[in-house]
Amino acid sequence: IYWVGSWLIAWLCMVPVDRKRQGIIPDLGVGQNIPRAVLDTYAHLTRIDAEKELGSIDMLFSNAGAMAQGGDAASWEQNFRLDVLGAVNAFETARPFLEASGEKTGDAACVIISSISAAQADTASSYGPIKAALIHMAKGLARQYAGKKIRVNVVSPGTVYFRGGIWNMVEQNMPKRYQDALARNPTGRMATPQ
């Protein structure tokens, strides 16, 4: 499993790489606007492939991120469908495998990526409340599945800078906002993926 920008891609990455090379499961890339019908189709295909190809899942990383920043209904729906329903579908699909791993090894894990935006707001954007919903969901899952030896945790990263990422784009297009974000950080810098 390797880290990528959305739940769908993370789930597809669990399918052996040669399946992608054969064109059975294409690499959709990171951050693409993927139509709902495509999401549903690939989610179904990867459920089948996970069962046939993997046999077990010990850890699940749900790193959804629609990144819609608006307060309009379309932004709320986009964030909810990818972030929340992506995490729900990923967990439900992986749950039998995680339960089996927990029973066999005594430890299975699910990590859901949220955001510090869940606890702070500058505008009435849909992004923060949707990320807060992930925290609430993870707390419930952690309590519900602790007896089955499945740990559920949330990571809420702050500002993370990498070339081509959101903060790199903010730096180039909105330098004052970038400098303001740096000034709010006690370390005077942003985190990096390394």
PDB file of C-alpha atoms in Angstrom:
ATOM      1  CA  ILE A   1       0.000   0.000   0.000  1.00  0.00           C
ATOM      2  CA  TYR A   2       1.317   3.426  -0.811  1.00  0.00           C
ATOM      3  CA  TRP A   3       0.012   6.894  -0.055  1.00  0.00           C
ATOM      4  CA  VAL A   4      -2.026   8.729  -2.662  1.00  0.00           C
ATOM      5  CA  GLY A   5      -4.478  11.582  -2.758  1.00  0.00           C
ATOM      6  CA  SER A   6      -7.905   9.954  -2.723  1.00  0.00           C
ATOM      7  CA  TRP A   7      -9.684   6.939  -1.323  1.00  0.00           C
ATOM      8  CA  LEU A   8     -10.438   5.420  -4.690  1.00  0.00           C
ATOM      9  CA  ILE A   9      -6.843   5.504  -5.780  1.00  0.00           C
ATOM     10  CA  ALA A  10      -5.665   4.160  -2.421  1.00  0.00           C
ATOM     11  CA  TRP A  11      -8.112   1.301  -2.783  1.00  0.00           C
ATOM     12  CA  LEU A  12      -7.048   0.612  -6.363  1.00  0.00           C
ATOM     13  CA  CYS A  13      -3.418   0.684  -5.323  1.00  0.00           C
ATOM     14  CA  MET A  14      -4.126  -2.369  -3.193  1.00  0.00           C
ATOM     15  CA  VAL A  15      -4.739  -4.281  -6.411  1.00  0.00           C
ATOM     16  CA  PRO A  16      -1.476  -5.770  -7.705  1.00  0.00           C
ATOM     17  CA  VAL A  17       0.348  -3.400 -10.048  1.00  0.00           C
ATOM     18  CA  ASP A  18       0.340  -5.892 -12.914  1.00  0.00           C
ATOM     19  CA  ARG A  19      -3.491  -5.666 -12.996  1.00  0.00           C
ATOM     20  CA  LYS A  20      -3.135  -1.953 -13.731  1.00  0.00           C
ATOM     21  CA  ARG A  21      -0.506  -2.592 -16.402  1.00  0.00           C
ATOM     22  CA  GLN A  22      -2.854  -5.056 -18.095  1.00  0.00           C
ATOM     23  CA  GLY A  23      -5.503  -2.346 -18.229  1.00  0.00           C
ATOM     24  CA  ILE A  24      -7.898  -4.283 -16.002  1.00  0.00           C
ATOM     25  CA  ILE A  25      -7.762  -1.513 -13.398  1.00  0.00           C
ATOM     26  CA  PRO A  26      -6.440   1.692 -14.965  1.00  0.00           C
ATOM     27  CA  ASP A  27      -4.401   4.200 -12.967  1.00  0.00           C
ATOM     28  CA  LEU A  28      -6.825   7.115 -12.707  1.00  0.00           C
ATOM     29  CA  GLY A  29      -4.202   9.469 -11.307  1.00  0.00           C
ATOM     30  CA  VAL A  30      -4.419  11.722  -8.289  1.00  0.00           C
ATOM     31  CA  GLY A  31      -6.788  14.626  -7.944  1.00  0.00           C
ATOM     32  CA  GLN A  32      -8.787  13.960 -11.081  1.00  0.00           C
ATOM     33  CA  ASN A  33     -12.487  14.773 -11.222  1.00  0.00           C
ATOM     34  CA  ILE A  34     -13.860  11.245 -11.436  1.00  0.00           C
ATOM     35  CA  PRO A  35     -17.554  10.867 -12.382  1.00  0.00           C
ATOM     36  CA  ARG A  36     -19.841   9.106  -9.882  1.00  0.00           C
ATOM     37  CA  ALA A  37     -20.571   6.178 -12.245  1.00  0.00           C
ATOM     38  CA  VAL A  38     -16.837   5.552 -12.586  1.00  0.00           C
ATOM     39  CA  LEU A  39     -16.399   5.642  -8.807  1.00  0.00           C
ATOM     40  CA  ASP A  40     -19.176   3.091  -8.344  1.00  0.00           C
ATOM     41  CA  THR A  41     -17.800   0.812 -11.065  1.00  0.00           C
ATOM     42  CA  TYR A  42     -14.223   0.834  -9.770  1.00  0.00           C
ATOM     43  CA  ALA A  43     -15.320   0.458  -6.157  1.00  0.00           C
ATOM     44  CA  HIS A  44     -17.198  -2.702  -7.176  1.00  0.00           C
ATOM     45  CA  LEU A  45     -14.286  -4.049  -9.226  1.00  0.00           C
ATOM     46  CA  THR A  46     -11.798  -3.487  -6.429  1.00  0.00           C
ATOM     47  CA  ARG A  47     -14.038  -5.253  -3.898  1.00  0.00           C
ATOM     48  CA  ILE A  48     -13.968  -8.304  -6.125  1.00  0.00           C
ATOM     49  CA  ASP A  49     -10.220  -7.997  -6.764  1.00  0.00           C
ATOM     50  CA  ALA A  50      -9.438  -7.496  -3.072  1.00  0.00           C
ATOM     51  CA  GLU A  51     -11.160 -10.731  -2.186  1.00  0.00           C
ATOM     52  CA  LYS A  52      -9.587 -12.734  -5.024  1.00  0.00           C
ATOM     53  CA  GLU A  53      -6.113 -11.193  -5.103  1.00  0.00           C
ATOM     54  CA  LEU A  54      -5.218 -10.093  -1.606  1.00  0.00           C
ATOM     55  CA  GLY A  55      -6.742 -12.581   0.772  1.00  0.00           C
ATOM     56  CA  SER A  56      -6.145 -10.256   3.715  1.00  0.00           C
ATOM     57  CA  ILE A  57      -5.988  -6.600   4.630  1.00  0.00           C
ATOM     58  CA  ASP A  58      -4.189  -5.669   7.842  1.00  0.00           C
ATOM     59  CA  MET A  59      -4.349  -1.896   7.504  1.00  0.00           C
ATOM     60  CA  LEU A  60      -6.663   0.483   5.693  1.00  0.00           C
ATOM     61  CA  PHE A  61      -5.766   4.107   4.958  1.00  0.00           C
ATOM     62  CA  SER A  62      -8.675   6.322   3.971  1.00  0.00           C
ATOM     63  CA  ASN A  63      -7.276   9.534   2.533  1.00  0.00           C
ATOM     64  CA  ALA A  64     -10.200  11.041   0.699  1.00  0.00           C
ATOM     65  CA  GLY A  65     -10.084  14.661  -0.259  1.00  0.00           C
ATOM     66  CA  ALA A  66     -12.509  16.338  -2.612  1.00  0.00           C
ATOM     67  CA  MET A  67     -11.092  19.706  -1.459  1.00  0.00           C
ATOM     68  CA  ALA A  68     -14.221  21.618  -2.479  1.00  0.00           C
ATOM     69  CA  GLN A  69     -14.009  24.848  -0.481  1.00  0.00           C
ATOM     70  CA  GLY A  70     -17.371  26.423  -1.250  1.00  0.00           C
ATOM     71  CA  GLY A  71     -20.434  26.715   0.922  1.00  0.00           C
ATOM     72  CA  ASP A  72     -22.828  25.921  -1.924  1.00  0.00           C
ATOM     73  CA  ALA A  73     -24.812  22.684  -2.153  1.00  0.00           C
ATOM     74  CA  ALA A  74     -22.558  21.262  -4.893  1.00  0.00           C
ATOM     75  CA  SER A  75     -19.451  21.649  -2.699  1.00  0.00           C
ATOM     76  CA  TRP A  76     -21.198  20.020   0.259  1.00  0.00           C
ATOM     77  CA  GLU A  77     -22.297  17.105  -1.919  1.00  0.00           C
ATOM     78  CA  GLN A  78     -18.871  16.667  -3.550  1.00  0.00           C
ATOM     79  CA  ASN A  79     -17.081  16.644  -0.189  1.00  0.00           C
ATOM     80  CA  PHE A  80     -19.647  14.340   1.402  1.00  0.00           C
ATOM     81  CA  ARG A  81     -19.612  11.812  -1.446  1.00  0.00           C
ATOM     82  CA  LEU A  82     -15.852  11.495  -1.687  1.00  0.00           C
ATOM     83  CA  ASP A  83     -14.681  12.155   1.869  1.00  0.00           C
ATOM     84  CA  VAL A  84     -17.412  10.622   4.032  1.00  0.00           C
ATOM     85  CA  LEU A  85     -18.964   8.011   1.745  1.00  0.00           C
ATOM     86  CA  GLY A  86     -15.492   7.096   0.474  1.00  0.00           C
ATOM     87  CA  ALA A  87     -14.404   6.325   4.041  1.00  0.00           C
ATOM     88  CA  VAL A  88     -17.657   4.467   4.771  1.00  0.00           C
ATOM     89  CA  ASN A  89     -17.362   2.342   1.612  1.00  0.00           C
ATOM     90  CA  ALA A  90     -13.663   1.656   2.139  1.00  0.00           C
ATOM     91  CA  PHE A  91     -14.220   0.550   5.738  1.00  0.00           C
ATOM     92  CA  GLU A  92     -17.254  -1.578   4.922  1.00  0.00           C
ATOM     93  CA  THR A  93     -15.403  -3.267   2.078  1.00  0.00           C
ATOM     94  CA  ALA A  94     -12.278  -3.886   4.169  1.00  0.00           C
ATOM     95  CA  ARG A  95     -14.123  -4.749   7.400  1.00  0.00           C
ATOM     96  CA  PRO A  96     -14.329  -8.548   6.912  1.00  0.00           C
ATOM     97  CA  PHE A  97     -10.614  -8.618   6.068  1.00  0.00           C
ATOM     98  CA  LEU A  98      -9.741  -6.370   9.030  1.00  0.00           C
ATOM     99  CA  GLU A  99     -11.838  -8.536  11.350  1.00  0.00           C
ATOM    100  CA  ALA A 100     -10.036 -11.662  10.122  1.00  0.00           C
ATOM    101  CA  SER A 101      -6.665  -9.973  10.579  1.00  0.00           C
ATOM    102  CA  GLY A 102      -7.636  -8.827  14.080  1.00  0.00           C
ATOM    103  CA  GLU A 103      -8.683 -12.353  14.993  1.00  0.00           C
ATOM    104  CA  LYS A 104      -5.533 -13.904  13.508  1.00  0.00           C
ATOM    105  CA  THR A 105      -2.879 -11.419  14.664  1.00  0.00           C
ATOM    106  CA  GLY A 106      -4.625  -9.533  17.454  1.00  0.00           C
ATOM    107  CA  ASP A 107      -4.243  -6.234  15.628  1.00  0.00           C
ATOM    108  CA  ALA A 108      -5.737  -4.594  12.552  1.00  0.00           C
ATOM    109  CA  ALA A 109      -5.904  -0.872  11.823  1.00  0.00           C
ATOM    110  CA  CYS A 110      -7.831   1.763   9.959  1.00  0.00           C
ATOM    111  CA  VAL A 111      -6.431   5.276   9.652  1.00  0.00           C
ATOM    112  CA  ILE A 112      -8.706   8.031   8.404  1.00  0.00           C
ATOM    113  CA  ILE A 113      -7.187  11.327   7.302  1.00  0.00           C
ATOM    114  CA  SER A 114      -9.127  14.379   8.417  1.00  0.00           C
ATOM    115  CA  SER A 115      -7.847  17.953   8.767  1.00  0.00           C
ATOM    116  CA  ILE A 116      -7.276  20.647  11.345  1.00  0.00           C
ATOM    117  CA  SER A 117     -10.015  22.443   9.430  1.00  0.00           C
ATOM    118  CA  ALA A 118     -12.432  20.193  11.354  1.00  0.00           C
ATOM    119  CA  ALA A 119     -11.794  22.346  14.441  1.00  0.00           C
ATOM    120  CA  GLN A 120     -11.275  25.813  12.979  1.00  0.00           C
ATOM    121  CA  ALA A 121     -13.132  27.912  10.456  1.00  0.00           C
ATOM    122  CA  ASP A 122     -12.331  31.077   8.551  1.00  0.00           C
ATOM    123  CA  THR A 123     -15.395  30.830   6.298  1.00  0.00           C
ATOM    124  CA  ALA A 124     -18.646  28.843   6.099  1.00  0.00           C
ATOM    125  CA  SER A 125     -17.064  26.296   3.759  1.00  0.00           C
ATOM    126  CA  SER A 126     -18.224  22.689   3.535  1.00  0.00           C
ATOM    127  CA  TYR A 127     -14.669  21.347   3.889  1.00  0.00           C
ATOM    128  CA  GLY A 128     -14.235  21.646   7.676  1.00  0.00           C
ATOM    129  CA  PRO A 129     -17.591  20.185   8.757  1.00  0.00           C
ATOM    130  CA  ILE A 130     -17.105  17.221   6.421  1.00  0.00           C
ATOM    131  CA  LYS A 131     -13.672  16.574   7.966  1.00  0.00           C
ATOM    132  CA  ALA A 132     -15.283  16.854  11.420  1.00  0.00           C
ATOM    133  CA  ALA A 133     -17.773  14.163  10.364  1.00  0.00           C
ATOM    134  CA  LEU A 134     -14.814  11.838   9.686  1.00  0.00           C
ATOM    135  CA  ILE A 135     -13.540  12.345  13.239  1.00  0.00           C
ATOM    136  CA  HIS A 136     -16.965  11.565  14.666  1.00  0.00           C
ATOM    137  CA  MET A 137     -17.261   8.480  12.453  1.00  0.00           C
ATOM    138  CA  ALA A 138     -13.806   7.227  13.450  1.00  0.00           C
ATOM    139  CA  LYS A 139     -14.573   7.592  17.169  1.00  0.00           C
ATOM    140  CA  GLY A 140     -17.685   5.481  16.722  1.00  0.00           C
ATOM    141  CA  LEU A 141     -15.881   2.856  14.642  1.00  0.00           C
ATOM    142  CA  ALA A 142     -13.044   2.681  17.197  1.00  0.00           C
ATOM    143  CA  ARG A 143     -15.462   1.895  20.011  1.00  0.00           C
ATOM    144  CA  GLN A 144     -17.623  -0.405  17.920  1.00  0.00           C
ATOM    145  CA  TYR A 145     -14.749  -2.565  16.615  1.00  0.00           C
ATOM    146  CA  ALA A 146     -12.270  -2.503  19.523  1.00  0.00           C
ATOM    147  CA  GLY A 147     -13.538  -5.914  20.628  1.00  0.00           C
ATOM    148  CA  LYS A 148     -12.674  -7.267  17.179  1.00  0.00           C
ATOM    149  CA  LYS A 149      -9.104  -5.951  17.563  1.00  0.00           C
ATOM    150  CA  ILE A 150      -9.494  -3.220  14.929  1.00  0.00           C
ATOM    151  CA  ARG A 151      -7.910   0.101  15.885  1.00  0.00           C
ATOM    152  CA  VAL A 152      -9.400   3.151  14.200  1.00  0.00           C
ATOM    153  CA  ASN A 153      -7.459   6.404  14.370  1.00  0.00           C
ATOM    154  CA  VAL A 154      -7.669   9.809  12.754  1.00  0.00           C
ATOM    155  CA  VAL A 155      -4.764  11.946  11.622  1.00  0.00           C
ATOM    156  CA  SER A 156      -5.579  15.624  11.200  1.00  0.00           C
ATOM    157  CA  PRO A 157      -2.603  17.195   9.485  1.00  0.00           C
ATOM    158  CA  GLY A 158      -2.118  20.905   9.403  1.00  0.00           C
ATOM    159  CA  THR A 159      -0.512  22.691   6.502  1.00  0.00           C
ATOM    160  CA  VAL A 160       1.571  20.256   4.451  1.00  0.00           C
ATOM    161  CA  TYR A 161       3.772  21.677   1.711  1.00  0.00           C
ATOM    162  CA  PHE A 162       4.964  19.790  -1.341  1.00  0.00           C
ATOM    163  CA  ARG A 163       5.616  20.798  -4.948  1.00  0.00           C
ATOM    164  CA  GLY A 164       2.345  20.624  -6.873  1.00  0.00           C
ATOM    165  CA  GLY A 165       0.285  20.477  -3.676  1.00  0.00           C
ATOM    166  CA  ILE A 166      -2.374  22.874  -2.459  1.00  0.00           C
ATOM    167  CA  TRP A 167       0.011  25.027  -0.393  1.00  0.00           C
ATOM    168  CA  ASN A 168       2.448  25.274  -3.291  1.00  0.00           C
ATOM    169  CA  MET A 169      -0.448  26.589  -5.402  1.00  0.00           C
ATOM    170  CA  VAL A 170      -1.467  29.002  -2.624  1.00  0.00           C
ATOM    171  CA  GLU A 171       2.141  30.189  -2.378  1.00  0.00           C
ATOM    172  CA  GLN A 172       2.196  30.962  -6.107  1.00  0.00           C
ATOM    173  CA  ASN A 173      -1.316  32.401  -6.477  1.00  0.00           C
ATOM    174  CA  MET A 174      -2.149  33.891  -3.071  1.00  0.00           C
ATOM    175  CA  PRO A 175       1.180  34.811  -1.444  1.00  0.00           C
ATOM    176  CA  LYS A 176      -0.415  36.808   1.398  1.00  0.00           C
ATOM    177  CA  ARG A 177      -2.600  33.870   2.438  1.00  0.00           C
ATOM    178  CA  TYR A 178       0.464  31.628   2.295  1.00  0.00           C
ATOM    179  CA  GLN A 179       2.474  34.008   4.503  1.00  0.00           C
ATOM    180  CA  ASP A 180      -0.469  34.299   6.932  1.00  0.00           C
ATOM    181  CA  ALA A 181      -0.597  30.497   7.250  1.00  0.00           C
ATOM    182  CA  LEU A 182       3.135  30.374   7.923  1.00  0.00           C
ATOM    183  CA  ALA A 183       2.816  33.113  10.545  1.00  0.00           C
ATOM    184  CA  ARG A 184       0.086  31.150  12.415  1.00  0.00           C
ATOM    185  CA  ASN A 185       2.303  28.078  12.659  1.00  0.00           C
ATOM    186  CA  PRO A 186       4.465  28.140  15.825  1.00  0.00           C
ATOM    187  CA  THR A 187       7.324  26.397  13.989  1.00  0.00           C
ATOM    188  CA  GLY A 188       7.336  29.035  11.261  1.00  0.00           C
ATOM    189  CA  ARG A 189       7.175  26.372   8.559  1.00  0.00           C
ATOM    190  CA  MET A 190       4.819  23.845   7.038  1.00  0.00           C
ATOM    191  CA  ALA A 191       5.086  20.100   7.362  1.00  0.00           C
ATOM    192  CA  THR A 192       6.511  18.108   4.471  1.00  0.00           C
ATOM    193  CA  PRO A 193       5.612  14.558   3.367  1.00  0.00           C
ATOM    194  CA  GLN A 194       9.070  13.260   4.234  1.00  0.00           C
TER     195      GLN A 194
END
